[in-house]
Amino acid sequence: MAVIPRILVFAGSVRSGAFSGKTADAAQKELALQGAEVTRISLGDYPLPIVDEDLQKEKGIPENAMKIGWLIATHDGVLIATPEYNGSLPPLLKNAIDWVSLARHDGARSFRPLAGKVAGLCSSSKGHFAGIRCINHLRAVLVRCQMEVVTPECSVPEGSNAFDEDGNFRDERLRQSMERLCRTLIETSRMLSVRIEA
């Protein structure tokens, strides 16, 4: 019997009605439909200071960064839905990734939650280009953190018109794109899992 993969899903924006949040919701539904065990979180529930090496030296990695790190570590894969800010990823998301990437141990235990973890990516924007510039930046950042980022992605253009009243994509091509991304993320997460049991 195949192991049911655990996938963590979050958006790079916490704004009410954010297109990235709606995209993350669509991903959550599709992943569950395909048989994954899904955990959906909001980065807004894990506030963090701006990355600061002096602060890190004085106080260590912030507790909320470690909490996010443990959530990532105890799942087989991660799906991130990012908005685009000035052609790149938003500071909320980048700051969270940067803090988690600094983790090297938790007490006496070696702890590198991003290394080897499988990730799938979505992007969205209010315009026609669907956040394709920021998704490339995010992919580069995660690869630098030694994550295994799957090739399929789902980029959502014209976010204000992309979803129906039930939160589903109006465009069949977007639905197929999300289905392919989630299928690949599930399969790859199952094959390459480095999940830690809490």
PDB file of C-alpha atoms in Angstrom:
ATOM      1  CA  MET A   1       0.000   0.000   0.000  1.00  0.00           C
ATOM      2  CA  ALA A   2       1.398   3.401  -1.013  1.00  0.00           C
ATOM      3  CA  VAL A   3       2.312   5.794   1.771  1.00  0.00           C
ATOM      4  CA  ILE A   4      -0.007   8.803   1.963  1.00  0.00           C
ATOM      5  CA  PRO A   5       2.213  11.868   1.543  1.00  0.00           C
ATOM      6  CA  ARG A   6       1.847  14.805   3.902  1.00  0.00           C
ATOM      7  CA  ILE A   7       1.936  18.182   2.129  1.00  0.00           C
ATOM      8  CA  LEU A   8       2.234  21.583   3.816  1.00  0.00           C
ATOM      9  CA  VAL A   9       0.531  24.441   1.948  1.00  0.00           C
ATOM     10  CA  PHE A  10       0.882  28.181   2.500  1.00  0.00           C
ATOM     11  CA  ALA A  11       0.683  31.470   0.636  1.00  0.00           C
ATOM     12  CA  GLY A  12       3.222  34.273   0.503  1.00  0.00           C
ATOM     13  CA  SER A  13       0.595  36.881   1.359  1.00  0.00           C
ATOM     14  CA  VAL A  14      -1.751  37.181   4.327  1.00  0.00           C
ATOM     15  CA  ARG A  15      -3.882  39.962   2.808  1.00  0.00           C
ATOM     16  CA  SER A  16      -7.620  39.324   2.959  1.00  0.00           C
ATOM     17  CA  GLY A  17      -8.735  38.099  -0.460  1.00  0.00           C
ATOM     18  CA  ALA A  18      -5.155  37.697  -1.723  1.00  0.00           C
ATOM     19  CA  PHE A  19      -4.920  35.867  -5.047  1.00  0.00           C
ATOM     20  CA  SER A  20      -2.070  33.793  -3.642  1.00  0.00           C
ATOM     21  CA  GLY A  21      -4.323  32.725  -0.777  1.00  0.00           C
ATOM     22  CA  LYS A  22      -7.044  31.682  -3.213  1.00  0.00           C
ATOM     23  CA  THR A  23      -4.443  29.814  -5.259  1.00  0.00           C
ATOM     24  CA  ALA A  24      -3.227  28.033  -2.122  1.00  0.00           C
ATOM     25  CA  ASP A  25      -6.844  27.105  -1.344  1.00  0.00           C
ATOM     26  CA  ALA A  26      -7.233  25.643  -4.844  1.00  0.00           C
ATOM     27  CA  ALA A  27      -4.001  23.678  -4.368  1.00  0.00           C
ATOM     28  CA  GLN A  28      -5.186  22.392  -0.995  1.00  0.00           C
ATOM     29  CA  LYS A  29      -8.390  21.070  -2.560  1.00  0.00           C
ATOM     30  CA  GLU A  30      -6.584  19.445  -5.490  1.00  0.00           C
ATOM     31  CA  LEU A  31      -3.952  17.811  -3.282  1.00  0.00           C
ATOM     32  CA  ALA A  32      -6.651  16.376  -1.024  1.00  0.00           C
ATOM     33  CA  LEU A  33      -8.606  15.172  -4.060  1.00  0.00           C
ATOM     34  CA  GLN A  34      -5.498  13.308  -5.185  1.00  0.00           C
ATOM     35  CA  GLY A  35      -5.153  11.594  -1.820  1.00  0.00           C
ATOM     36  CA  ALA A  36      -2.580  13.697   0.043  1.00  0.00           C
ATOM     37  CA  GLU A  37      -2.850  14.598   3.713  1.00  0.00           C
ATOM     38  CA  VAL A  38      -2.793  18.401   3.611  1.00  0.00           C
ATOM     39  CA  THR A  39      -1.897  20.946   6.291  1.00  0.00           C
ATOM     40  CA  ARG A  40      -2.765  24.552   5.436  1.00  0.00           C
ATOM     41  CA  ILE A  41      -1.101  27.347   7.424  1.00  0.00           C
ATOM     42  CA  SER A  42      -0.882  31.129   7.270  1.00  0.00           C
ATOM     43  CA  LEU A  43       2.453  32.879   7.682  1.00  0.00           C
ATOM     44  CA  GLY A  44       0.490  35.530   9.554  1.00  0.00           C
ATOM     45  CA  ASP A  45       0.243  33.098  12.463  1.00  0.00           C
ATOM     46  CA  TYR A  46       4.062  33.012  12.718  1.00  0.00           C
ATOM     47  CA  PRO A  47       5.232  36.649  12.912  1.00  0.00           C
ATOM     48  CA  LEU A  48       8.980  37.105  12.576  1.00  0.00           C
ATOM     49  CA  PRO A  49      11.454  39.968  12.888  1.00  0.00           C
ATOM     50  CA  ILE A  50      13.498  40.911   9.839  1.00  0.00           C
ATOM     51  CA  VAL A  51      16.499  38.598   9.518  1.00  0.00           C
ATOM     52  CA  ASP A  52      19.314  40.128  11.557  1.00  0.00           C
ATOM     53  CA  GLU A  53      22.598  38.347  12.298  1.00  0.00           C
ATOM     54  CA  ASP A  54      23.097  40.357  15.488  1.00  0.00           C
ATOM     55  CA  LEU A  55      19.649  39.279  16.694  1.00  0.00           C
ATOM     56  CA  GLN A  56      20.410  35.686  15.738  1.00  0.00           C
ATOM     57  CA  LYS A  57      23.703  35.780  17.652  1.00  0.00           C
ATOM     58  CA  GLU A  58      22.012  37.251  20.711  1.00  0.00           C
ATOM     59  CA  LYS A  59      18.794  35.218  20.798  1.00  0.00           C
ATOM     60  CA  GLY A  60      19.155  32.405  18.258  1.00  0.00           C
ATOM     61  CA  ILE A  61      16.586  31.456  15.639  1.00  0.00           C
ATOM     62  CA  PRO A  62      13.154  32.910  16.547  1.00  0.00           C
ATOM     63  CA  GLU A  63      10.658  30.445  17.990  1.00  0.00           C
ATOM     64  CA  ASN A  64       8.202  30.998  15.136  1.00  0.00           C
ATOM     65  CA  ALA A  65      10.891  30.232  12.549  1.00  0.00           C
ATOM     66  CA  MET A  66      11.569  26.967  14.338  1.00  0.00           C
ATOM     67  CA  LYS A  67       7.840  26.215  14.387  1.00  0.00           C
ATOM     68  CA  ILE A  68       7.665  26.724  10.612  1.00  0.00           C
ATOM     69  CA  GLY A  69      10.806  24.647  10.248  1.00  0.00           C
ATOM     70  CA  TRP A  70       9.275  21.775  12.200  1.00  0.00           C
ATOM     71  CA  LEU A  71       6.083  21.963  10.146  1.00  0.00           C
ATOM     72  CA  ILE A  72       8.186  21.659   6.987  1.00  0.00           C
ATOM     73  CA  ALA A  73      10.332  18.892   8.473  1.00  0.00           C
ATOM     74  CA  THR A  74       7.351  16.760   9.493  1.00  0.00           C
ATOM     75  CA  HIS A  75       5.791  16.859   6.001  1.00  0.00           C
ATOM     76  CA  ASP A  76       6.926  15.089   2.848  1.00  0.00           C
ATOM     77  CA  GLY A  77       6.489  18.128   0.623  1.00  0.00           C
ATOM     78  CA  VAL A  78       5.613  21.813   0.583  1.00  0.00           C
ATOM     79  CA  LEU A  79       3.438  23.827  -1.790  1.00  0.00           C
ATOM     80  CA  ILE A  80       3.998  27.590  -1.809  1.00  0.00           C
ATOM     81  CA  ALA A  81       1.718  30.058  -3.593  1.00  0.00           C
ATOM     82  CA  THR A  82       3.433  33.414  -4.029  1.00  0.00           C
ATOM     83  CA  PRO A  83       2.203  36.830  -5.153  1.00  0.00           C
ATOM     84  CA  GLU A  84       4.503  39.078  -7.177  1.00  0.00           C
ATOM     85  CA  TYR A  85       5.896  42.274  -5.651  1.00  0.00           C
ATOM     86  CA  ASN A  86       7.873  44.471  -8.036  1.00  0.00           C
ATOM     87  CA  GLY A  87       8.759  41.476 -10.191  1.00  0.00           C
ATOM     88  CA  SER A  88       9.941  39.344  -7.269  1.00  0.00           C
ATOM     89  CA  LEU A  89       8.720  37.515  -4.181  1.00  0.00           C
ATOM     90  CA  PRO A  90       7.190  39.381  -1.209  1.00  0.00           C
ATOM     91  CA  PRO A  91       9.239  40.236   1.896  1.00  0.00           C
ATOM     92  CA  LEU A  92       6.972  38.206   4.198  1.00  0.00           C
ATOM     93  CA  LEU A  93       7.771  35.013   2.285  1.00  0.00           C
ATOM     94  CA  LYS A  94      11.454  35.747   1.706  1.00  0.00           C
ATOM     95  CA  ASN A  95      12.005  36.596   5.372  1.00  0.00           C
ATOM     96  CA  ALA A  96      10.346  33.368   6.531  1.00  0.00           C
ATOM     97  CA  ILE A  97      12.441  31.280   4.124  1.00  0.00           C
ATOM     98  CA  ASP A  98      15.629  33.076   5.171  1.00  0.00           C
ATOM     99  CA  TRP A  99      15.015  32.492   8.874  1.00  0.00           C
ATOM    100  CA  VAL A 100      14.174  28.807   8.411  1.00  0.00           C
ATOM    101  CA  SER A 101      17.220  28.342   6.183  1.00  0.00           C
ATOM    102  CA  LEU A 102      19.461  29.491   9.048  1.00  0.00           C
ATOM    103  CA  ALA A 103      18.403  26.592  11.278  1.00  0.00           C
ATOM    104  CA  ARG A 104      21.201  24.057  11.755  1.00  0.00           C
ATOM    105  CA  HIS A 105      20.185  22.320  14.978  1.00  0.00           C
ATOM    106  CA  ASP A 106      17.412  22.109  17.544  1.00  0.00           C
ATOM    107  CA  GLY A 107      19.098  21.547  20.864  1.00  0.00           C
ATOM    108  CA  ALA A 108      21.610  18.752  20.350  1.00  0.00           C
ATOM    109  CA  ARG A 109      19.760  17.465  17.281  1.00  0.00           C
ATOM    110  CA  SER A 110      20.909  18.310  13.750  1.00  0.00           C
ATOM    111  CA  PHE A 111      18.046  20.156  12.066  1.00  0.00           C
ATOM    112  CA  ARG A 112      17.993  21.467   8.485  1.00  0.00           C
ATOM    113  CA  PRO A 113      14.309  21.468   7.519  1.00  0.00           C
ATOM    114  CA  LEU A 114      14.704  22.758   3.954  1.00  0.00           C
ATOM    115  CA  ALA A 115      17.526  20.506   2.737  1.00  0.00           C
ATOM    116  CA  GLY A 116      16.176  17.757   0.502  1.00  0.00           C
ATOM    117  CA  LYS A 117      12.540  18.777   0.991  1.00  0.00           C
ATOM    118  CA  VAL A 118      10.325  18.594  -2.110  1.00  0.00           C
ATOM    119  CA  ALA A 119       8.538  21.809  -3.096  1.00  0.00           C
ATOM    120  CA  GLY A 120       5.889  22.771  -5.628  1.00  0.00           C
ATOM    121  CA  LEU A 121       5.285  26.364  -6.673  1.00  0.00           C
ATOM    122  CA  CYS A 122       2.342  28.535  -7.691  1.00  0.00           C
ATOM    123  CA  SER A 123       2.236  32.237  -8.487  1.00  0.00           C
ATOM    124  CA  SER A 124      -0.479  34.778  -9.131  1.00  0.00           C
ATOM    125  CA  SER A 125      -0.932  38.392 -10.076  1.00  0.00           C
ATOM    126  CA  LYS A 126      -3.645  40.878 -10.989  1.00  0.00           C
ATOM    127  CA  GLY A 127      -2.107  41.270 -14.452  1.00  0.00           C
ATOM    128  CA  HIS A 128      -1.658  39.056 -17.475  1.00  0.00           C
ATOM    129  CA  PHE A 129       1.851  37.800 -16.627  1.00  0.00           C
ATOM    130  CA  ALA A 130       0.639  35.650 -13.699  1.00  0.00           C
ATOM    131  CA  GLY A 131       3.666  36.229 -11.459  1.00  0.00           C
ATOM    132  CA  ILE A 132       6.059  34.354 -13.743  1.00  0.00           C
ATOM    133  CA  ARG A 133       8.951  36.635 -12.778  1.00  0.00           C
ATOM    134  CA  CYS A 134       8.574  36.035  -9.050  1.00  0.00           C
ATOM    135  CA  ILE A 135       8.092  32.286  -9.393  1.00  0.00           C
ATOM    136  CA  ASN A 136      11.490  32.054 -11.109  1.00  0.00           C
ATOM    137  CA  HIS A 137      13.068  34.037  -8.266  1.00  0.00           C
ATOM    138  CA  LEU A 138      11.388  31.808  -5.688  1.00  0.00           C
ATOM    139  CA  ARG A 139      12.567  28.674  -7.475  1.00  0.00           C
ATOM    140  CA  ALA A 140      16.151  29.974  -7.474  1.00  0.00           C
ATOM    141  CA  VAL A 141      15.998  30.812  -3.743  1.00  0.00           C
ATOM    142  CA  LEU A 142      14.632  27.376  -2.799  1.00  0.00           C
ATOM    143  CA  VAL A 143      17.164  25.532  -4.945  1.00  0.00           C
ATOM    144  CA  ARG A 144      19.876  27.542  -3.189  1.00  0.00           C
ATOM    145  CA  CYS A 145      18.398  26.259   0.079  1.00  0.00           C
ATOM    146  CA  GLN A 146      18.911  22.715  -1.296  1.00  0.00           C
ATOM    147  CA  MET A 147      15.217  22.012  -1.766  1.00  0.00           C
ATOM    148  CA  GLU A 148      14.002  19.705  -4.547  1.00  0.00           C
ATOM    149  CA  VAL A 149      11.648  21.912  -6.583  1.00  0.00           C
ATOM    150  CA  VAL A 150       9.438  20.046  -9.060  1.00  0.00           C
ATOM    151  CA  THR A 151       9.293  21.307 -12.641  1.00  0.00           C
ATOM    152  CA  PRO A 152       5.518  21.772 -13.169  1.00  0.00           C
ATOM    153  CA  GLU A 153       4.108  24.983 -11.754  1.00  0.00           C
ATOM    154  CA  CYS A 154       0.802  26.834 -11.780  1.00  0.00           C
ATOM    155  CA  SER A 155       0.800  30.565 -12.553  1.00  0.00           C
ATOM    156  CA  VAL A 156      -2.524  32.384 -12.279  1.00  0.00           C
ATOM    157  CA  PRO A 157      -3.077  35.549 -14.359  1.00  0.00           C
ATOM    158  CA  GLU A 158      -5.770  38.198 -13.774  1.00  0.00           C
ATOM    159  CA  GLY A 159      -6.455  36.944 -10.262  1.00  0.00           C
ATOM    160  CA  SER A 160      -9.611  39.010  -9.779  1.00  0.00           C
ATOM    161  CA  ASN A 161     -11.324  37.013 -12.545  1.00  0.00           C
ATOM    162  CA  ALA A 162      -9.556  33.657 -12.171  1.00  0.00           C
ATOM    163  CA  PHE A 163     -11.828  32.059  -9.544  1.00  0.00           C
ATOM    164  CA  ASP A 164     -15.530  31.303  -9.426  1.00  0.00           C
ATOM    165  CA  GLU A 165     -17.702  31.756  -6.339  1.00  0.00           C
ATOM    166  CA  ASP A 166     -16.614  28.331  -5.033  1.00  0.00           C
ATOM    167  CA  GLY A 167     -12.923  29.161  -5.332  1.00  0.00           C
ATOM    168  CA  ASN A 168     -12.385  26.970  -8.389  1.00  0.00           C
ATOM    169  CA  PHE A 169     -10.517  28.077 -11.502  1.00  0.00           C
ATOM    170  CA  ARG A 170     -12.710  29.363 -14.313  1.00  0.00           C
ATOM    171  CA  ASP A 171     -10.087  28.401 -16.898  1.00  0.00           C
ATOM    172  CA  GLU A 172      -9.770  24.683 -17.647  1.00  0.00           C
ATOM    173  CA  ARG A 173      -6.109  25.124 -18.574  1.00  0.00           C
ATOM    174  CA  LEU A 174      -5.387  26.463 -15.083  1.00  0.00           C
ATOM    175  CA  ARG A 175      -7.249  23.539 -13.535  1.00  0.00           C
ATOM    176  CA  GLN A 176      -5.140  21.119 -15.592  1.00  0.00           C
ATOM    177  CA  SER A 177      -1.973  22.980 -14.653  1.00  0.00           C
ATOM    178  CA  MET A 178      -2.807  22.690 -10.936  1.00  0.00           C
ATOM    179  CA  GLU A 179      -3.728  19.020 -11.333  1.00  0.00           C
ATOM    180  CA  ARG A 180      -0.373  18.280 -12.987  1.00  0.00           C
ATOM    181  CA  LEU A 181       1.605  20.238 -10.384  1.00  0.00           C
ATOM    182  CA  CYS A 182      -0.125  18.485  -7.479  1.00  0.00           C
ATOM    183  CA  ARG A 183       0.274  15.048  -9.042  1.00  0.00           C
ATOM    184  CA  THR A 184       3.987  15.606  -9.589  1.00  0.00           C
ATOM    185  CA  LEU A 185       4.447  17.044  -6.098  1.00  0.00           C
ATOM    186  CA  ILE A 186       2.713  14.053  -4.514  1.00  0.00           C
ATOM    187  CA  GLU A 187       4.663  11.491  -6.550  1.00  0.00           C
ATOM    188  CA  THR A 188       8.011  13.187  -5.992  1.00  0.00           C
ATOM    189  CA  SER A 189       7.343  13.756  -2.278  1.00  0.00           C
ATOM    190  CA  ARG A 190       6.559  10.072  -1.891  1.00  0.00           C
ATOM    191  CA  MET A 191       9.780   9.044  -3.656  1.00  0.00           C
ATOM    192  CA  LEU A 192      12.155  11.535  -2.043  1.00  0.00           C
ATOM    193  CA  SER A 193      10.636  11.934   1.411  1.00  0.00           C
ATOM    194  CA  VAL A 194      13.003  13.063   4.162  1.00  0.00           C
ATOM    195  CA  ARG A 195      10.145  13.570   6.609  1.00  0.00           C
ATOM    196  CA  ILE A 196      11.024  13.692  10.297  1.00  0.00           C
ATOM    197  CA  GLU A 197       8.586  12.129  12.719  1.00  0.00           C
ATOM    198  CA  ALA A 198       7.830  14.655  15.447  1.00  0.00           C
TER     199      ALA A 198
END
